[in-house]
Structures are given as structure tokens and as C-alpha cells.
CSV table of C-alpha atoms and ligand atoms in Angstrom, one decimal:
chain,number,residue,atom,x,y,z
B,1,UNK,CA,11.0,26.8,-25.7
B,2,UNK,CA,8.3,27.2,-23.2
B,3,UNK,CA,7.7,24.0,-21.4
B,4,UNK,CA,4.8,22.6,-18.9
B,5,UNK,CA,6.5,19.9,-16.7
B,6,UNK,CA,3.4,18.3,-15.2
B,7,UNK,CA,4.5,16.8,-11.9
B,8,UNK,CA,7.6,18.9,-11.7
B,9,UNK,CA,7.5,18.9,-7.9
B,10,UNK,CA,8.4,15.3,-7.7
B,11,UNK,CA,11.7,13.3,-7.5
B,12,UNK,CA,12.7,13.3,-11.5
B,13,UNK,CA,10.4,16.3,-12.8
B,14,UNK,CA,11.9,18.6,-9.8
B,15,UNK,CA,15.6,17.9,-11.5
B,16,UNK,CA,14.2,18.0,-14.9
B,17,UNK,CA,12.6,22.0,-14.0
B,18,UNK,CA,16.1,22.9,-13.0
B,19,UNK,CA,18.1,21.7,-15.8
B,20,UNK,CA,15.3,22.5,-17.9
B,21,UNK,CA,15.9,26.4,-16.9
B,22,UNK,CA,19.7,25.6,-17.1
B,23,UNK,CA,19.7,25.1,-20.5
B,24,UNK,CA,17.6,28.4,-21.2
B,25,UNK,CA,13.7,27.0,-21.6
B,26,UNK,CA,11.2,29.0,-19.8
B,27,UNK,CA,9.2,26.2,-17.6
B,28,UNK,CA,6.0,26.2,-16.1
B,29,UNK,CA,5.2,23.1,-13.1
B,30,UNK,CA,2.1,21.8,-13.1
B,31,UNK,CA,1.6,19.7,-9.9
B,32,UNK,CA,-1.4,19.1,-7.7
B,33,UNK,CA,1.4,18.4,-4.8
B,34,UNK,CA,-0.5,15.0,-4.1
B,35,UNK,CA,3.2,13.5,-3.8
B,36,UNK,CA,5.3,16.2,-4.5
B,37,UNK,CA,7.2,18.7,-2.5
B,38,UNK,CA,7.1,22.4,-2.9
B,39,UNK,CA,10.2,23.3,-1.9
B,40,UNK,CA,11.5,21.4,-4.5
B,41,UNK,CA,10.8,23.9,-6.7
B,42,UNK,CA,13.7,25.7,-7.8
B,43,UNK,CA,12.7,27.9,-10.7
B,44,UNK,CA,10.4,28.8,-13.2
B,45,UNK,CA,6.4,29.0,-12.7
B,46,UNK,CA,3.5,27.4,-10.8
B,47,UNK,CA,0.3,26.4,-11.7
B,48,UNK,CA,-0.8,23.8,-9.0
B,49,UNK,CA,-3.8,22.1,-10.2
B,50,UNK,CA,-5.0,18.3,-10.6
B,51,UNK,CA,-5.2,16.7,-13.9
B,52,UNK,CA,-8.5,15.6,-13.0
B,53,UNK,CA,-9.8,19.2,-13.2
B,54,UNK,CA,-10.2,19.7,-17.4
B,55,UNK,CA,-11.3,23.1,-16.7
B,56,UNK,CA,-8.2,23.9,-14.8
B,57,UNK,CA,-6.4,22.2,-17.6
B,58,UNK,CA,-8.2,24.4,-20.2
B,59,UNK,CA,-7.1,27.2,-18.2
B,60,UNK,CA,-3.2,26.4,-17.7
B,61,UNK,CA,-3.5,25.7,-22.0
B,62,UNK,CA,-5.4,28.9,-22.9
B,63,UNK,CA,-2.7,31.0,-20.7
B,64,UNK,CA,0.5,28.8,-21.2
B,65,UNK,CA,1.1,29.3,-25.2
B,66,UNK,CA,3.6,25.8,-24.6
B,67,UNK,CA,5.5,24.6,-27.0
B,68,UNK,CA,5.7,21.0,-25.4
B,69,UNK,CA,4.5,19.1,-22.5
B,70,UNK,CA,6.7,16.8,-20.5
B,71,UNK,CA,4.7,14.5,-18.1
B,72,UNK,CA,6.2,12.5,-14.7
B,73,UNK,CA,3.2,12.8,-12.7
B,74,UNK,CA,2.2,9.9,-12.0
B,75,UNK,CA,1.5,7.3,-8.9
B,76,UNK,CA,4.3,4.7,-8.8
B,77,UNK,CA,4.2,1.6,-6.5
B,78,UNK,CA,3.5,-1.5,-7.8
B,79,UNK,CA,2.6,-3.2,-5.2
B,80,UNK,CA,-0.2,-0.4,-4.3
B,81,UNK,CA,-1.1,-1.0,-7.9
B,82,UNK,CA,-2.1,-4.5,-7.5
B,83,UNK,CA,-4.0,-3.8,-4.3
B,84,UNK,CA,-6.1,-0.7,-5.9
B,85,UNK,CA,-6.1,-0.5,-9.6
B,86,UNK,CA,-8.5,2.0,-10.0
B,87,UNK,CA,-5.8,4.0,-8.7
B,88,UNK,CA,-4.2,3.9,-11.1
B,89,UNK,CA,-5.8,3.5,-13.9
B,90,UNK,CA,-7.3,6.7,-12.9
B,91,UNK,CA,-4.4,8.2,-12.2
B,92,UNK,CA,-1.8,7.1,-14.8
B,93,UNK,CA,-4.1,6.7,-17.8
B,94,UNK,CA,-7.6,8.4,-17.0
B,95,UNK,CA,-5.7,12.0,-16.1
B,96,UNK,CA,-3.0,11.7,-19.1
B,97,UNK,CA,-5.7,11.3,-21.3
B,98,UNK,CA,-7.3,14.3,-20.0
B,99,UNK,CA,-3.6,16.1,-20.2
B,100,UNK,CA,-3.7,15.0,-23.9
B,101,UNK,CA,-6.9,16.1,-25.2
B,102,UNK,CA,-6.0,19.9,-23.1
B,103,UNK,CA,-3.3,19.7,-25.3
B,104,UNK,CA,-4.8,19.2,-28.1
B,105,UNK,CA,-7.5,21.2,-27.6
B,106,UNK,CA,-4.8,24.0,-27.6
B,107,UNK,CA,-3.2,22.6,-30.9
B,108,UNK,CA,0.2,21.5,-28.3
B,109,UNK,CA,2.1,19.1,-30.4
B,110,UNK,CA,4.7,17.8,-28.4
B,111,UNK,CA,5.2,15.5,-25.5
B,112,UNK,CA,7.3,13.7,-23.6
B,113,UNK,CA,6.5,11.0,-21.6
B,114,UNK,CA,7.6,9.3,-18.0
B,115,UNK,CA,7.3,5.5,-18.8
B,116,UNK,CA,9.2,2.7,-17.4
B,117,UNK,CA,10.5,-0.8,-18.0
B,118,UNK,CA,7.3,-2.2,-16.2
B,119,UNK,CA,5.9,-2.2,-19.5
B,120,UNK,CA,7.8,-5.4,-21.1
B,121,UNK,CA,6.7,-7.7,-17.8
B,122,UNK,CA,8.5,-10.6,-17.1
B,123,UNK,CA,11.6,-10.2,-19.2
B,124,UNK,CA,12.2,-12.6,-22.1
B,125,UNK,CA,15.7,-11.7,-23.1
B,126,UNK,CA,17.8,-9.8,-21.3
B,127,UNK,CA,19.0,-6.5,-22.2
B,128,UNK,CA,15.8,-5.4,-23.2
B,129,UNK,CA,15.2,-3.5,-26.3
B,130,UNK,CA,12.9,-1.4,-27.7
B,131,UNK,CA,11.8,-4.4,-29.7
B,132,UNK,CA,10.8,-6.8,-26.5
B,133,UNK,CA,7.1,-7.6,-26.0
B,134,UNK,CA,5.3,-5.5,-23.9
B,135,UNK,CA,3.3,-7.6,-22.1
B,136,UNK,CA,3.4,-5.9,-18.5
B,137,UNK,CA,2.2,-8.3,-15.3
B,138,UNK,CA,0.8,-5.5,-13.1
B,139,UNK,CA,-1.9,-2.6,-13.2
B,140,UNK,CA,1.0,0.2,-12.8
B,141,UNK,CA,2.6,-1.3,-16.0
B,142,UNK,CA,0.1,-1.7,-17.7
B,143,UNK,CA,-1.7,2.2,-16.8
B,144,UNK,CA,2.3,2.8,-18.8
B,145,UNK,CA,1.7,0.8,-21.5
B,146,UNK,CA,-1.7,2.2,-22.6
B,147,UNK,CA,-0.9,5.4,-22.3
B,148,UNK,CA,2.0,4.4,-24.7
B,149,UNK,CA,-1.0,2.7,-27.2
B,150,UNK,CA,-2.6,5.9,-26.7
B,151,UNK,CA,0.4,8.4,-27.9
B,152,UNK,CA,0.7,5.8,-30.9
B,153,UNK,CA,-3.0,6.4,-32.2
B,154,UNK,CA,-3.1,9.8,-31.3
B,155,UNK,CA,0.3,10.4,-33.1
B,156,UNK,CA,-1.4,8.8,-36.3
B,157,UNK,CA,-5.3,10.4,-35.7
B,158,UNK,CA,-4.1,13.6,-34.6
B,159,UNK,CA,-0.7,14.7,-35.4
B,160,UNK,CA,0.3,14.3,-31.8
B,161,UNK,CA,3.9,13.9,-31.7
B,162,UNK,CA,5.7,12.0,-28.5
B,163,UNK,CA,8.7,10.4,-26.9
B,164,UNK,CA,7.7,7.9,-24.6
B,165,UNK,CA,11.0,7.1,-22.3
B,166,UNK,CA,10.9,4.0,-20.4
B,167,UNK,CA,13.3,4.4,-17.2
B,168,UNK,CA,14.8,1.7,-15.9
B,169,UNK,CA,15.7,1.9,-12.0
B,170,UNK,CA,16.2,5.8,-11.5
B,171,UNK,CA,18.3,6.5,-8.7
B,172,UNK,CA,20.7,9.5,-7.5
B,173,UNK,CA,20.4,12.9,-7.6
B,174,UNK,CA,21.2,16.3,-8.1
B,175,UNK,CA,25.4,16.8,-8.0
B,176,UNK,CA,24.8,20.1,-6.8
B,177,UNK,CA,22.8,18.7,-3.6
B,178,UNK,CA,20.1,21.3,-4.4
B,179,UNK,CA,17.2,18.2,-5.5
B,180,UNK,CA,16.4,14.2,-4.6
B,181,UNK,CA,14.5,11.4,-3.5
B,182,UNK,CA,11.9,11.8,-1.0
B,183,UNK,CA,8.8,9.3,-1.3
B,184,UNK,CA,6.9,8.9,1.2
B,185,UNK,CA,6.6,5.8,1.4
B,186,UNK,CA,9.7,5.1,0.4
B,187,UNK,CA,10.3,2.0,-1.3
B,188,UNK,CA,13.2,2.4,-3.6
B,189,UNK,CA,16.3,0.2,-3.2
B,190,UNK,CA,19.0,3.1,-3.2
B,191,UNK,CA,17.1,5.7,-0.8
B,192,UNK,CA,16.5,2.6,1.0
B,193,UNK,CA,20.0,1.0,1.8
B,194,UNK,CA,21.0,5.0,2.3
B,195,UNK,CA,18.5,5.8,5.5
B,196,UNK,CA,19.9,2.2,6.9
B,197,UNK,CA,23.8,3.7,6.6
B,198,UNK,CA,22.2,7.0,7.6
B,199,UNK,CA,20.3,5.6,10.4
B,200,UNK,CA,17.1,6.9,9.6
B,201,UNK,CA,16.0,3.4,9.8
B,202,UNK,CA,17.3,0.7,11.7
B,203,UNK,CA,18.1,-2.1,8.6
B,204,UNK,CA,17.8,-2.7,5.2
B,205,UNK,CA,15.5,-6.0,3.8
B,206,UNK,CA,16.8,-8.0,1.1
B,207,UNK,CA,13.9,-9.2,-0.8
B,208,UNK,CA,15.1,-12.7,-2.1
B,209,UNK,CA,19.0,-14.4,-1.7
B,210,UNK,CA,17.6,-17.4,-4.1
B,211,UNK,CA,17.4,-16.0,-7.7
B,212,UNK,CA,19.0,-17.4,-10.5
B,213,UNK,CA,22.3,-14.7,-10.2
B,214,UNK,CA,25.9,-14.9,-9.2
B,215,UNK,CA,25.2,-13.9,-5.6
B,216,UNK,CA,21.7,-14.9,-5.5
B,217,UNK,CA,20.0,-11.0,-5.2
B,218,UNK,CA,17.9,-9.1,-8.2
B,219,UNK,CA,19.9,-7.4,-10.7
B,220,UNK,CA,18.7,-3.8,-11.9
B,221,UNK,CA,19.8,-1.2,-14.1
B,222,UNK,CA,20.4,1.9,-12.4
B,223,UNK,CA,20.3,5.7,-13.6
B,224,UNK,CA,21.2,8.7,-12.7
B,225,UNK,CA,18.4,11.4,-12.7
B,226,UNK,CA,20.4,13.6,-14.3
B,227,UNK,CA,21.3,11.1,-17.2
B,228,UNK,CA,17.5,10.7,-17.5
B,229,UNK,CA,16.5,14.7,-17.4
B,230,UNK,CA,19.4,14.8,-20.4
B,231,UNK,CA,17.6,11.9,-22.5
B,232,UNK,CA,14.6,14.8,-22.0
B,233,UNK,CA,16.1,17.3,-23.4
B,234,UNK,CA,17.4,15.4,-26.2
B,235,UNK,CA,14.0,14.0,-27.0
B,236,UNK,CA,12.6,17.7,-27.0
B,237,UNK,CA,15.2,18.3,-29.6
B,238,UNK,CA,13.9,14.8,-31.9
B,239,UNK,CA,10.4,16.5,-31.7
B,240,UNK,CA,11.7,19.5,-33.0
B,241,UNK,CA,13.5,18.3,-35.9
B,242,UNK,CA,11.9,14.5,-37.0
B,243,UNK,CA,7.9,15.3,-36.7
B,244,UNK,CA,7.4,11.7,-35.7
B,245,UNK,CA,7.0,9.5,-32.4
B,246,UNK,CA,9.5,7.2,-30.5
B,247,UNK,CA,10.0,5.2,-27.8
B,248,UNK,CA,13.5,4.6,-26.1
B,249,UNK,CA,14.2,2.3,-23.4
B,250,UNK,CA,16.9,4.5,-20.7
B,251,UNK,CA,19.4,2.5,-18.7
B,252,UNK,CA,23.1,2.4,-18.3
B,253,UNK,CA,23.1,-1.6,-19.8
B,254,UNK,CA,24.7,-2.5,-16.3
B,255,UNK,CA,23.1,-4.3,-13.8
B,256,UNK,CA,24.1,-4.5,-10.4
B,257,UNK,CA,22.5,-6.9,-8.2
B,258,UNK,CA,20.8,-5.9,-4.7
B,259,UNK,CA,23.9,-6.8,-2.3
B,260,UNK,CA,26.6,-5.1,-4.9
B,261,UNK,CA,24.2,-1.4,-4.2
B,262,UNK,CA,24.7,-2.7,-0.3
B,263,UNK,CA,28.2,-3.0,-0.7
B,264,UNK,CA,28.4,0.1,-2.6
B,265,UNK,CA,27.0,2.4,0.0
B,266,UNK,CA,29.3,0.6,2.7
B,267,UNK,CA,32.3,1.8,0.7
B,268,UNK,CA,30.6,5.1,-0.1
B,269,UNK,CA,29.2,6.6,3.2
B,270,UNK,CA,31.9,4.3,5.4
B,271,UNK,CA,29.1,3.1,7.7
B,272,UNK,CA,27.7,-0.3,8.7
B,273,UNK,CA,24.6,-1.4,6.7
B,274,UNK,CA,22.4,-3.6,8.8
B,275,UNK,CA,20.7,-6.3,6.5
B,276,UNK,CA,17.3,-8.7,7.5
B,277,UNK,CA,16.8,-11.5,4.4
B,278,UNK,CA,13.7,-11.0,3.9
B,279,UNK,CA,11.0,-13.4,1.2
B,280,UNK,CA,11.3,-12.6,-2.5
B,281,UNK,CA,8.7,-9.5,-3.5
B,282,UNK,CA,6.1,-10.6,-5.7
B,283,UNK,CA,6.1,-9.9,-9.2
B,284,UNK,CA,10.0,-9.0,-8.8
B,285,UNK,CA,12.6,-10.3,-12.1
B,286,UNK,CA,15.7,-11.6,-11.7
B,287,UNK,CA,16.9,-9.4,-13.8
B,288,UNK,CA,16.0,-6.3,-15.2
B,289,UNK,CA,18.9,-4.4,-18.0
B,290,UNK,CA,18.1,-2.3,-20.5
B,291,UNK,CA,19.6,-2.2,-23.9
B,292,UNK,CA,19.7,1.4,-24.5
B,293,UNK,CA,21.5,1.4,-27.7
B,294,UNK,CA,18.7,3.2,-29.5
B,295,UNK,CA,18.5,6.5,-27.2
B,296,UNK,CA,22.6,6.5,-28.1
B,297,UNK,CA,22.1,6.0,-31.6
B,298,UNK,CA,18.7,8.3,-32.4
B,299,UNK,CA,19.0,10.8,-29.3
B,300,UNK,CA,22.5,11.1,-28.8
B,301,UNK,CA,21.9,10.3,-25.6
B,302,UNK,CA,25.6,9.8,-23.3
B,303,UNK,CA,25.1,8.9,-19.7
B,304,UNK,CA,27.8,10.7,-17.7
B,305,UNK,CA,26.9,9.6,-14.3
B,306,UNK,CA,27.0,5.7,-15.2
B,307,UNK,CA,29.3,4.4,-12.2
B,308,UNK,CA,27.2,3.6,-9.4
B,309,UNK,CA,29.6,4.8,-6.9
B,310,UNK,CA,29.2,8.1,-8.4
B,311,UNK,CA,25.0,7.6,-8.6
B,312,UNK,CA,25.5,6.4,-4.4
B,313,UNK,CA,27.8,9.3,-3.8
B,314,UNK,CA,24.6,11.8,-4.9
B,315,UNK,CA,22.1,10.0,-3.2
B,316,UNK,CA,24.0,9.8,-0.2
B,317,UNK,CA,25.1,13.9,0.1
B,318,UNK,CA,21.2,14.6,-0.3
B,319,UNK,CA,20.4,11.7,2.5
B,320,UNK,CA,23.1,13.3,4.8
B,321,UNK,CA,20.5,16.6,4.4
B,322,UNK,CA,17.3,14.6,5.2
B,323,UNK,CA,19.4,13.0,8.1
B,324,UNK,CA,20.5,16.0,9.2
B,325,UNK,CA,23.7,14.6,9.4
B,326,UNK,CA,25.4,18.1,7.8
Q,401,LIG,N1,14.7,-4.3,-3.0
Q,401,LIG,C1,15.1,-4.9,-1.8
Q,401,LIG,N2,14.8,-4.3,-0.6
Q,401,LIG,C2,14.1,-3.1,-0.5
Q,401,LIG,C3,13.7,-2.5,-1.8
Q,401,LIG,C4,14.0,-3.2,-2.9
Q,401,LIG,O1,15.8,-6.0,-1.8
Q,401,LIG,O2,13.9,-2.7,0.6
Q,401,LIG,C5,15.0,-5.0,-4.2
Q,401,LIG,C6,13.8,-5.3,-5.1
Q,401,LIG,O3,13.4,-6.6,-4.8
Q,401,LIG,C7,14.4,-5.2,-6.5
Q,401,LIG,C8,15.5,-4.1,-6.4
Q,401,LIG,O4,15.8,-4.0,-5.0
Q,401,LIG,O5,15.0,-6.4,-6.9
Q,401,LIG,C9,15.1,-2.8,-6.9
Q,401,LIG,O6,13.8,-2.5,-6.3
Q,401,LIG,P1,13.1,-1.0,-6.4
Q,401,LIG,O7,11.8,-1.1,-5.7
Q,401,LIG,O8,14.1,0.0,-6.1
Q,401,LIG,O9,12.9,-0.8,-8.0
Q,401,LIG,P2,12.1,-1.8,-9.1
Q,401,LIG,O10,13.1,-2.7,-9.7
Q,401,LIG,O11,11.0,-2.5,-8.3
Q,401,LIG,O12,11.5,-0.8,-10.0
């Protein structure tokens, strides 16, 4: 197939390009390099252009002949979200709108899309299924959650068929050491607890030791990025052959709480982790665990990289690069 990966220079669309030209697709990144790195560009072409621009988006369509669009560009922080929501909305929703009517415009049928558990909110039952109320509590979840409204009238108005894939915690990255994380900010767990073994940065905060868990620290549900580019590929293939739309929630069903990823990278990278308790982060679950039975049952999906030992050990070769610790 030929593929436009909007966003492809960023942390999960970088690994999805090069898996994406692994398994034979010819791929084309679109990315306005807002957040995104260009060296993390590892095949395929370029088209670097920002999603406000329709015309350029005309452009990439008239050129491009794709046969689907996959879509991770988008701004990520909750906490950012809540401050500036016009961010976001203009971001997340106004600029995937304009991605969808380019592809439409160019009769492109097919589309993947980068959601996340922040659309079900505060969790009513945990593991969360694709069945839960979506009833997100903050402006990023909720710019996720209309775009998801959006896919499901323009899958009935226009023929517009989509996967929307809600990602739990994504975390790791490439087992070859080519790709991974690099936000700037960063202000995921994983990449976090890695620059304190690392010692990028000095310590690691805890955010909360009072929540109603075993030890007392947020449970997620962490997953590989190379699980998550697989779940892609898969969902290409459901577009191909069911000519309908789905959404699939993507996590490994376990949870590990915020001290047990500490404890992990102490036994992984054999260093000291300096920890400061820190308040609870607003808006922040207890627990957060995806029931991902569907994406097995419908997709096929089978995450191989499930142990978080293995997702730590990942993370941590690509830290030791950005460490310079080689
Ligand atoms: N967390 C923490 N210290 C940090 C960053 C995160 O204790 O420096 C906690 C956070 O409160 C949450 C979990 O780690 O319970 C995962 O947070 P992250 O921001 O990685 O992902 P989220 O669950 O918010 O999508």
C-alpha cells in the first residue's frame, strides 16, 4: 500500500515509518516538525507541511495517490491542555478535520487513528473496554474523543472508513536501538525514571504515595511501541477486508503501579534511582488497565513485548544514546 503517516517524525509514528517499510508499504511522512525530530526519519518520503495549511494538504493528496492515512500527530500533555485549550482543540480536532476533508476531497478512504485512553475519563470499571463511557475530564481527551464522533458520522455520511486505537501508556522503544522517546518536555513516567538512573536528571517525583493500591502509587498499563505499530498494521489490514469502522482499546491488561516501573529500572540498568514524593497530579486515576480483548479477538492483535522488563530494557538502550553513556 502506499501510506501517508502524518506526524511520522514523532515518538510512535517514527517506529510505525520503519516497520511500516519493513513489511513492504511504500510510506510518505507528513510532519510540520513542530515536535518531531528529523533524524528520526529512517525511510520512505517527506512532505513537511502543517495541517493547518489545506492548500499544502491538497497538494500532498493531489500528488500522493494513498491508499490510507494513518494519523499520530498530535499535541499530547494534559496538563498543557487544561491551561490552553485552544491548543488543542485547534490542534487535535481543528487540523484532523482539515486532514479528513483533504482526504476526502481525494476520495482516500482509509484511516487510522492515534487516540488514547483519555477518552473514557475517570474510569468506572476497571479493565476498560471498548464499551466504557467515554466521558473524558480534560480538553486533550476530549480534542480525542471528537475526533472519534467525527470518524463515526463521517464513516456513515461519507463512506469514510477508520480504526480509531486508543493507546494506553505507550512506552519503550525500537529493539533495534535505531528509534525512541524524545519529548521535549518530557513528562512520561518511563523516559522519566530512565534520565534519573541515567543521570540526565538528578531524581525522579512520585506523584501521589496515597491512592487506593497495594503500594499506594498509580497503576498504568504499559505498551510497547512496537506492539502498538503492529495493532497498525493489523488495523490497515481490517480496512482492507471489513469496509467498516472500529475502535479498539490497546494495552497489555497489566498494570504496574509507579514504584514497581521504579523498581524495574533499578533491576534493569543496575543504577540507583533517586526518588522526591511529590503531591498527587491533578486529574490523575488510580488506575488505568485496558481490556484489550477485542483488538485480540477482531485484529489479531498479539503483544510480544508485554514484560515490562523487556519494555524498560528498550527504553533504557535508547536512553544510554541520549546519555551518551555508549
Ligand atoms: N508519574 C509520576 N512521576 C512523573 C511522571 C508520571 O509519578 O514524573 C506518574 C503519573 O502520576 C501516572 C503515571 O506515572 O500515575 C504515568 O504517567 P504518564 O505521564 O507517563 O502517563 P499518563 O498515565 O498520564 O498517560
Amino acid at each position: 500500500m502506499r501510506l501517508l503517516v502524518v506526524g511520522g517524525a514523532g515518538y510512535i509514528g517514527s517506529h510505525m515509518v520503519k516497520r511500516c517499510a519493513a513489511a513492504g508499504h511504500e510510506v510518505v511522512t507528513l510532519d510540520n516538525f513542530s515536535t518531531g525530530h528529523r533524524d528520526a526519519l529512517t525511510a520512505g518520503g517527506l512532505i513537511e507541511a502543517d495541517l493547518a495549511d489545506r492548500d499544502a494538504l491538497g497538494r500532498a493528496f493531489a500528488a500522493g495517490r494513498f491508499d490510507a492515512v494513518m494519523h499520530f500527530a498530535s499535541f499530547i500533555q494534559v496538563a498543557e491542555s487544561v491551561r490552553d485549550p485552544a491548543r488543542y482543540y485547534r490542534n487535535n480536532y481543528a487540523n484532523t478535520l482539515n486532514l479528513l476533508e483533504a482526504m476526502l476531497a481525494h476520495r482516500v478512504r482509509r484511516f487510522v487513528f492515534s487516540s488514547s485512553a483519555a477518552v473514557f475519563g475517570e474510569p468506572q470499571r476497571v479493565p476498560i473496554d471498548e464499551a466504557h463511557p467515554a466521558y473524558p475530564i480534560n480538553p486533550y481527551g476530549r480534542s480525542k474523543r471528537m475526533v472519534e464522533e467525527t470518524l463515526a458520522d463521517f464513516d456513515r455520511a461519507y463512506g469514510l472508513r477508520s480504526v480509531a486505537l486508543r493507546y494506553f501508556n505507550a512506552a519503550g522503544a525500537d529493539p533495534e536501538g535505531e528509534l525512541g522517546e524524545r519529548h521535549e518536555p518530557e513528562t512520561h513516567l518511563v523516559p522519566l525514571v530512565l534520565r534519573a538512573a541515567s543521570g540526565r536528571s538528578p531524581a525522579v517525583s512520585v506523584f501521589g504515595r496515597d491512592y487506593d493500591t497495594p503500594d499506594g502509587t498509580c497503576i498504568r498499563d504499559y505498551i510497547h511501541v512496537a506492539d502498538l505499530c503492529e495493532a497498525h498494521l493489523l488495523a490497515l489490514d481490517f480496512l482492507a477486508a471489513r469496509d467498516r469502522s472500529a475502535a479498539f482499546n490497546l494495552g497489555n491488561g497489566n498494570g504496574f503501579s509507579v514504584q514497581e516501573v521504579i523498581d524495574a529500572v533499578r533491576r534493569v540498568t543496575g543504577r540507583a534511582v533517586k526518588i522526591v514524593d511529590a503531591p498527587r497530579r491533578e486529574g490523575d486515576p488510580a488506575r488505568l488497565v485496558a481490556d484489550a480483548r477485542a483488538a485480540r479477538a477482531v485484529l489479531g492483535w498479539r503483544p510480544r513485548y508485554h514484560a515490562l522488563d523487556t519494555i524498560v530494557a528498550h527504553a533504557w538502550a535508547w536512553e544510554r544514546r541520549q546519555a551518551g553513556l555508549e
